[in-house]
Coordinates of C-alpha atoms in Angstrom, one line a residue:
M1 CA -35.3 -22.8 -16.6
I2 CA -37.9 -20.0 -16.8
L3 CA -36.9 -17.0 -14.8
R4 CA -39.5 -15.7 -12.3
I5 CA -39.3 -11.9 -12.3
A6 CA -41.1 -9.3 -10.2
I7 CA -41.8 -5.7 -11.2
V8 CA -42.3 -3.5 -8.2
T9 CA -44.9 -0.8 -9.0
D10 CA -48.1 0.8 -7.7
D11 CA -49.3 1.5 -11.2
R12 CA -48.9 -0.9 -14.1
G13 CA -49.2 2.1 -16.5
W14 CA -47.1 2.7 -19.6
H15 CA -43.8 1.8 -18.0
G16 CA -45.1 -1.4 -16.5
V17 CA -46.5 -2.5 -19.8
R18 CA -43.3 -1.8 -21.6
L19 CA -41.2 -3.7 -19.0
Q20 CA -43.6 -6.6 -18.9
R21 CA -43.5 -6.9 -22.7
A22 CA -39.7 -6.8 -22.8
L23 CA -39.3 -9.4 -20.0
R24 CA -41.9 -11.7 -21.7
A25 CA -39.9 -11.4 -24.9
R26 CA -37.1 -13.0 -23.0
R27 CA -39.4 -15.8 -21.9
A28 CA -39.6 -14.7 -18.2
D29 CA -42.5 -15.3 -16.0
V30 CA -43.5 -11.8 -14.9
R31 CA -45.6 -10.7 -12.0
L32 CA -46.3 -7.2 -10.7
F33 CA -46.8 -6.2 -7.1
S34 CA -46.7 -3.2 -4.8
L35 CA -44.4 -2.9 -1.8
R36 CA -47.6 -1.9 0.1
D37 CA -48.6 -5.5 -0.1
C38 CA -45.3 -7.1 1.1
R39 CA -44.4 -7.9 4.7
I40 CA -41.7 -9.1 6.9
D41 CA -43.1 -12.3 8.4
L42 CA -40.8 -14.7 10.3
T43 CA -43.5 -17.3 10.2
H44 CA -43.5 -17.3 6.4
G45 CA -41.1 -19.9 4.9
S46 CA -37.4 -19.8 5.7
H47 CA -36.6 -16.4 4.4
G48 CA -39.1 -14.3 6.4
L49 CA -40.5 -12.3 3.5
A50 CA -44.1 -12.5 2.1
L51 CA -44.4 -11.2 -1.5
P52 CA -47.6 -11.4 -3.6
G53 CA -47.3 -14.1 -6.3
F54 CA -44.1 -15.6 -4.8
E55 CA -45.5 -17.6 -1.9
R56 CA -43.5 -20.7 -2.5
R57 CA -40.1 -19.2 -3.4
L58 CA -38.5 -15.9 -4.0
P59 CA -38.3 -14.3 -7.4
D60 CA -35.0 -14.6 -9.4
G61 CA -35.0 -10.9 -9.8
V62 CA -36.9 -7.7 -8.9
F63 CA -37.1 -4.7 -11.2
V64 CA -38.1 -1.6 -9.1
R65 CA -40.3 0.7 -11.2
G66 CA -42.0 2.6 -8.4
I67 CA -42.3 3.1 -4.6
A68 CA -45.4 4.8 -3.3
G69 CA -45.2 7.7 -0.9
G70 CA -46.3 7.3 2.7
T71 CA -45.4 7.9 6.3
L72 CA -41.8 7.6 7.4
E73 CA -42.6 4.2 8.8
Q74 CA -44.2 3.0 5.7
I75 CA -41.3 4.1 3.5
V76 CA -38.8 2.4 5.8
L77 CA -40.7 -0.9 5.7
R78 CA -40.9 -0.8 1.9
L79 CA -37.2 -0.2 1.6
D80 CA -36.6 -2.8 4.3
V81 CA -38.2 -5.4 1.9
L82 CA -35.8 -4.4 -0.8
H83 CA -32.9 -4.5 1.6
A84 CA -34.0 -8.0 2.7
L85 CA -34.2 -9.2 -0.9
R86 CA -30.6 -8.1 -1.5
E87 CA -29.5 -9.9 1.7
L88 CA -31.2 -13.0 0.4
D89 CA -29.2 -12.7 -2.9
V90 CA -32.1 -11.7 -5.0
A91 CA -31.0 -9.3 -7.8
V92 CA -32.8 -6.0 -7.1
Y93 CA -32.6 -3.3 -9.9
N94 CA -32.1 -0.6 -8.5
D95 CA -31.5 -1.8 -5.0
A96 CA -32.6 0.1 -1.8
R97 CA -29.1 1.6 -1.3
A98 CA -29.2 3.4 -4.6
I99 CA -32.8 4.5 -4.1
E100 CA -32.0 5.9 -0.7
R101 CA -29.0 7.8 -2.0
T102 CA -30.9 9.4 -4.8
V103 CA -34.3 10.1 -3.3
D104 CA -32.4 12.1 -0.7
K105 CA -31.2 15.1 -2.7
G106 CA -28.7 16.1 0.0
M107 CA -27.0 12.8 -0.1
T108 CA -26.9 12.8 -3.9
S109 CA -25.2 16.3 -3.8
L110 CA -22.7 15.1 -1.3
L111 CA -21.8 11.9 -3.2
L112 CA -21.4 13.8 -6.5
D113 CA -19.1 16.4 -4.9
R114 CA -17.2 13.7 -3.1
V115 CA -16.1 12.1 -6.4
G116 CA -15.2 15.4 -7.9
L117 CA -18.2 15.9 -10.2
A118 CA -19.3 19.4 -11.0
T119 CA -22.5 20.1 -9.2
P120 CA -23.9 23.5 -8.0
P121 CA -22.9 24.7 -4.5
T122 CA -25.5 23.4 -2.1
C123 CA -26.5 23.7 1.6
V124 CA -28.8 21.3 3.5
T125 CA -29.6 22.4 7.0
E126 CA -32.2 22.4 9.8
S127 CA -30.9 25.8 10.9
P128 CA -32.8 28.8 9.6
A129 CA -29.7 31.0 10.4
M130 CA -27.4 28.8 8.3
A131 CA -30.0 28.7 5.5
R132 CA -30.2 32.5 5.5
A133 CA -26.4 32.8 5.6
F134 CA -26.1 30.6 2.5
L135 CA -28.8 32.6 0.7
L136 CA -27.1 35.9 1.6
R137 CA -23.7 34.8 0.4
E138 CA -25.0 33.5 -2.9
T139 CA -27.2 36.5 -3.7
A140 CA -24.4 38.9 -2.6
A141 CA -22.2 37.2 -5.2
G142 CA -24.9 37.7 -7.9
H143 CA -26.5 34.3 -7.8
D144 CA -30.1 33.3 -7.3
V145 CA -30.8 30.3 -5.1
V146 CA -33.2 27.4 -5.7
V147 CA -35.0 25.8 -2.7
K148 CA -36.1 22.2 -3.3
P149 CA -37.9 19.6 -1.2
L150 CA -35.3 17.2 0.1
F151 CA -37.6 14.4 -1.1
G152 CA -39.4 15.4 -4.3
A153 CA -39.6 14.7 -8.0
Q154 CA -40.9 16.1 -11.3
G155 CA -40.1 19.7 -10.4
V156 CA -42.8 20.0 -7.8
G157 CA -42.3 22.5 -5.0
L158 CA -39.2 24.3 -6.4
R159 CA -38.8 28.0 -5.5
R160 CA -36.3 30.5 -6.8
L161 CA -35.0 33.1 -4.5
S162 CA -33.3 36.4 -5.4
A163 CA -31.6 39.2 -3.4
G164 CA -34.1 40.5 -0.9
N165 CA -36.1 37.3 -0.6
D166 CA -36.2 35.3 2.6
I167 CA -36.1 31.5 3.0
P168 CA -39.4 29.7 3.2
D169 CA -40.9 28.9 6.6
A170 CA -39.8 25.7 8.3
S171 CA -43.4 24.3 7.9
D172 CA -43.1 24.7 4.1
C173 CA -40.0 22.5 3.9
N174 CA -40.6 20.0 6.7
G175 CA -37.9 21.7 8.8
V176 CA -35.0 21.0 6.4
W177 CA -33.8 23.6 3.9
Y178 CA -32.2 22.3 0.7
L179 CA -30.7 25.3 -1.1
Q180 CA -28.7 25.2 -4.3
R181 CA -27.2 27.8 -6.5
Y182 CA -29.4 28.6 -9.5
V183 CA -27.6 27.8 -12.8
E184 CA -28.6 30.3 -15.5
T185 CA -29.4 28.8 -19.0
G186 CA -31.9 31.2 -20.3
A187 CA -29.4 33.9 -21.3
K188 CA -28.2 34.7 -24.8
G189 CA -31.4 33.7 -26.4
R190 CA -31.0 30.0 -25.7
G191 CA -34.1 29.7 -23.5
W192 CA -34.4 27.6 -20.3
H193 CA -33.2 24.0 -20.9
D194 CA -31.3 21.1 -19.4
W195 CA -30.4 17.5 -20.4
R196 CA -31.7 14.2 -19.3
V197 CA -29.2 11.3 -20.0
F198 CA -30.3 7.7 -19.5
V199 CA -27.6 5.4 -18.1
I200 CA -28.0 1.6 -18.1
G201 CA -25.3 -0.8 -16.8
G202 CA -22.5 1.8 -16.9
S203 CA -23.3 3.1 -20.4
A204 CA -25.2 6.2 -21.5
V205 CA -27.7 4.9 -24.0
A206 CA -30.0 8.0 -24.8
A207 CA -30.3 11.7 -24.2
M208 CA -32.7 14.5 -24.7
V209 CA -32.9 18.2 -24.2
R210 CA -35.8 19.5 -22.0
R211 CA -36.9 23.0 -22.9
G212 CA -39.0 24.7 -20.3
T213 CA -41.7 27.3 -20.5
S214 CA -40.1 28.6 -17.3
W215 CA -36.9 28.0 -15.5
V216 CA -38.3 24.6 -14.4
N217 CA -37.6 22.2 -17.3
N218 CA -39.3 19.0 -16.1
V219 CA -41.7 17.4 -18.6
A220 CA -44.3 17.2 -15.8
Q221 CA -44.1 21.0 -15.5
G222 CA -44.5 21.6 -19.3
G223 CA -41.0 21.0 -20.5
R224 CA -40.7 20.0 -24.2
C225 CA -38.6 17.0 -25.1
E226 CA -36.1 17.3 -28.0
P227 CA -33.6 14.7 -29.3
A228 CA -30.0 15.3 -28.2
A229 CA -26.7 13.8 -29.4
L230 CA -24.8 11.8 -26.7
D231 CA -21.7 13.9 -26.8
P232 CA -18.7 12.5 -24.9
D233 CA -18.9 15.1 -22.0
L234 CA -22.6 14.4 -21.4
A235 CA -22.1 10.7 -21.5
R236 CA -19.0 10.7 -19.3
L237 CA -20.6 12.9 -16.5
A238 CA -23.8 10.9 -16.5
V239 CA -22.1 7.6 -16.2
R240 CA -19.8 8.9 -13.4
A241 CA -22.9 10.3 -11.6
C242 CA -24.7 7.0 -11.8
A243 CA -21.6 5.2 -10.4
A244 CA -21.3 7.7 -7.6
V245 CA -24.7 6.7 -6.2
G246 CA -24.4 3.0 -7.0
A247 CA -27.3 2.8 -9.5
D248 CA -27.8 0.1 -12.1
Y249 CA -29.8 2.4 -14.2
A250 CA -30.8 6.1 -13.8
G251 CA -31.9 9.3 -15.5
V252 CA -29.2 11.9 -14.9
D253 CA -30.1 15.6 -15.1
L254 CA -27.3 17.9 -16.3
I255 CA -27.2 21.6 -17.1
R256 CA -24.7 23.8 -18.9
D257 CA -23.9 27.1 -17.4
C258 CA -23.4 30.4 -19.3
D259 CA -19.6 29.7 -19.5
G260 CA -20.3 26.3 -21.2
G261 CA -19.5 24.1 -18.2
L262 CA -21.7 21.1 -17.5
Q263 CA -22.9 20.4 -14.0
V264 CA -24.9 17.5 -12.6
L265 CA -28.1 18.4 -10.9
E266 CA -29.8 15.2 -9.9
V267 CA -29.7 11.4 -10.4
N268 CA -33.0 9.6 -10.6
S269 CA -32.9 6.0 -9.6
V270 CA -36.6 5.3 -10.4
P271 CA -36.7 7.3 -13.6
A272 CA -39.6 7.7 -16.0
W273 CA -38.7 7.6 -19.7
K274 CA -41.9 8.1 -21.6
G275 CA -40.9 11.5 -22.8
L276 CA -37.4 10.4 -23.7
Q277 CA -38.8 7.4 -25.6
T278 CA -40.6 9.8 -28.0
V279 CA -37.3 11.3 -29.2
T280 CA -35.0 8.3 -29.3
R281 CA -35.0 5.1 -31.4
V282 CA -33.4 3.2 -28.5
D283 CA -35.9 0.9 -26.8
I284 CA -35.3 1.9 -23.2
A285 CA -37.3 -0.9 -21.7
A286 CA -35.6 -3.5 -23.8
C287 CA -32.1 -2.2 -23.0
S288 CA -32.9 -2.1 -19.3
V289 CA -34.3 -5.6 -19.3
E290 CA -31.3 -6.9 -21.2
D291 CA -28.9 -5.4 -18.7
F292 CA -31.0 -6.5 -15.7
L293 CA -31.2 -10.2 -16.9
T294 CA -27.7 -10.7 -18.3
R295 CA -25.6 -8.7 -15.8
R296 CA -27.6 -8.9 -12.6
V297 CA -30.0 -11.9 -12.6
A298 CA -27.6 -14.3 -14.5
K299 CA -25.0 -14.3 -11.7
P300 CA -25.0 -17.3 -9.4
R301 CA -27.2 -17.1 -6.3
S302 CA -26.3 -18.6 -2.9
A303 CA -28.3 -21.1 -0.9
A304 CA -29.5 -18.2 1.2
S305 CA -32.1 -17.4 -1.4
G306 CA -33.9 -20.7 -1.1
G307 CA -37.1 -21.4 0.7

């Protein structure tokens, strides 16, 4: 039987092409759609979902490559579609639960800390007094503090605060301050850098060092990709971080402090890998598709997915 697979994306782009090619190499019937174009419609078949290209029956699996931004209501509806697919026994990779846990940096930090993973001290609050208190404690102890958007990616909107600085205005952070201790890596001539480790199906498959032109190392902010060996400590922490948020696949960002200790910064459940692919021989798209089809799509589906 030919598998009918959907790739969720708003931009076919480089990643969509690579995934489509890898899926077609496995003889899957592949269709791309945006969650913008999906709806919950209780008059539509027996399952109540309307997905472009899947009018007669639901797909066998859904690979989530991208979710467009929008209003709170729009984002909730798009995630509701992914939740509904999971409830209908459709394999969703990554599913809405993992995406919600990782898009929300505060929840990611909480889950990492809960399972005992080293991650920088963090405070997430609506109270300006509590935000200032955290900033004062950290700077008094000799640490800078990074302010990040609670929902954000690619290093956009990051600010570094030192002693004497004040927190941003509430309007600059949508009324929620996410503050995290800054981890110094630029000392001792090593330059600003961190690691991105790609985890698929519980295994670390590739890694790179990102070297920044400033303390923000993201590739989108000018960071340079360099190949990195998958040493056991990097791999172990990345795999555990991925498991902590329940992700099938993820890009895990780690940093080594001046004492040599590794800390987990973020887990990205809809990760880009174009930069990583330039410095590794591992075919990231092919490995992701192999895990998706063999571990997630191949499992039996219940009658609930019919219609």
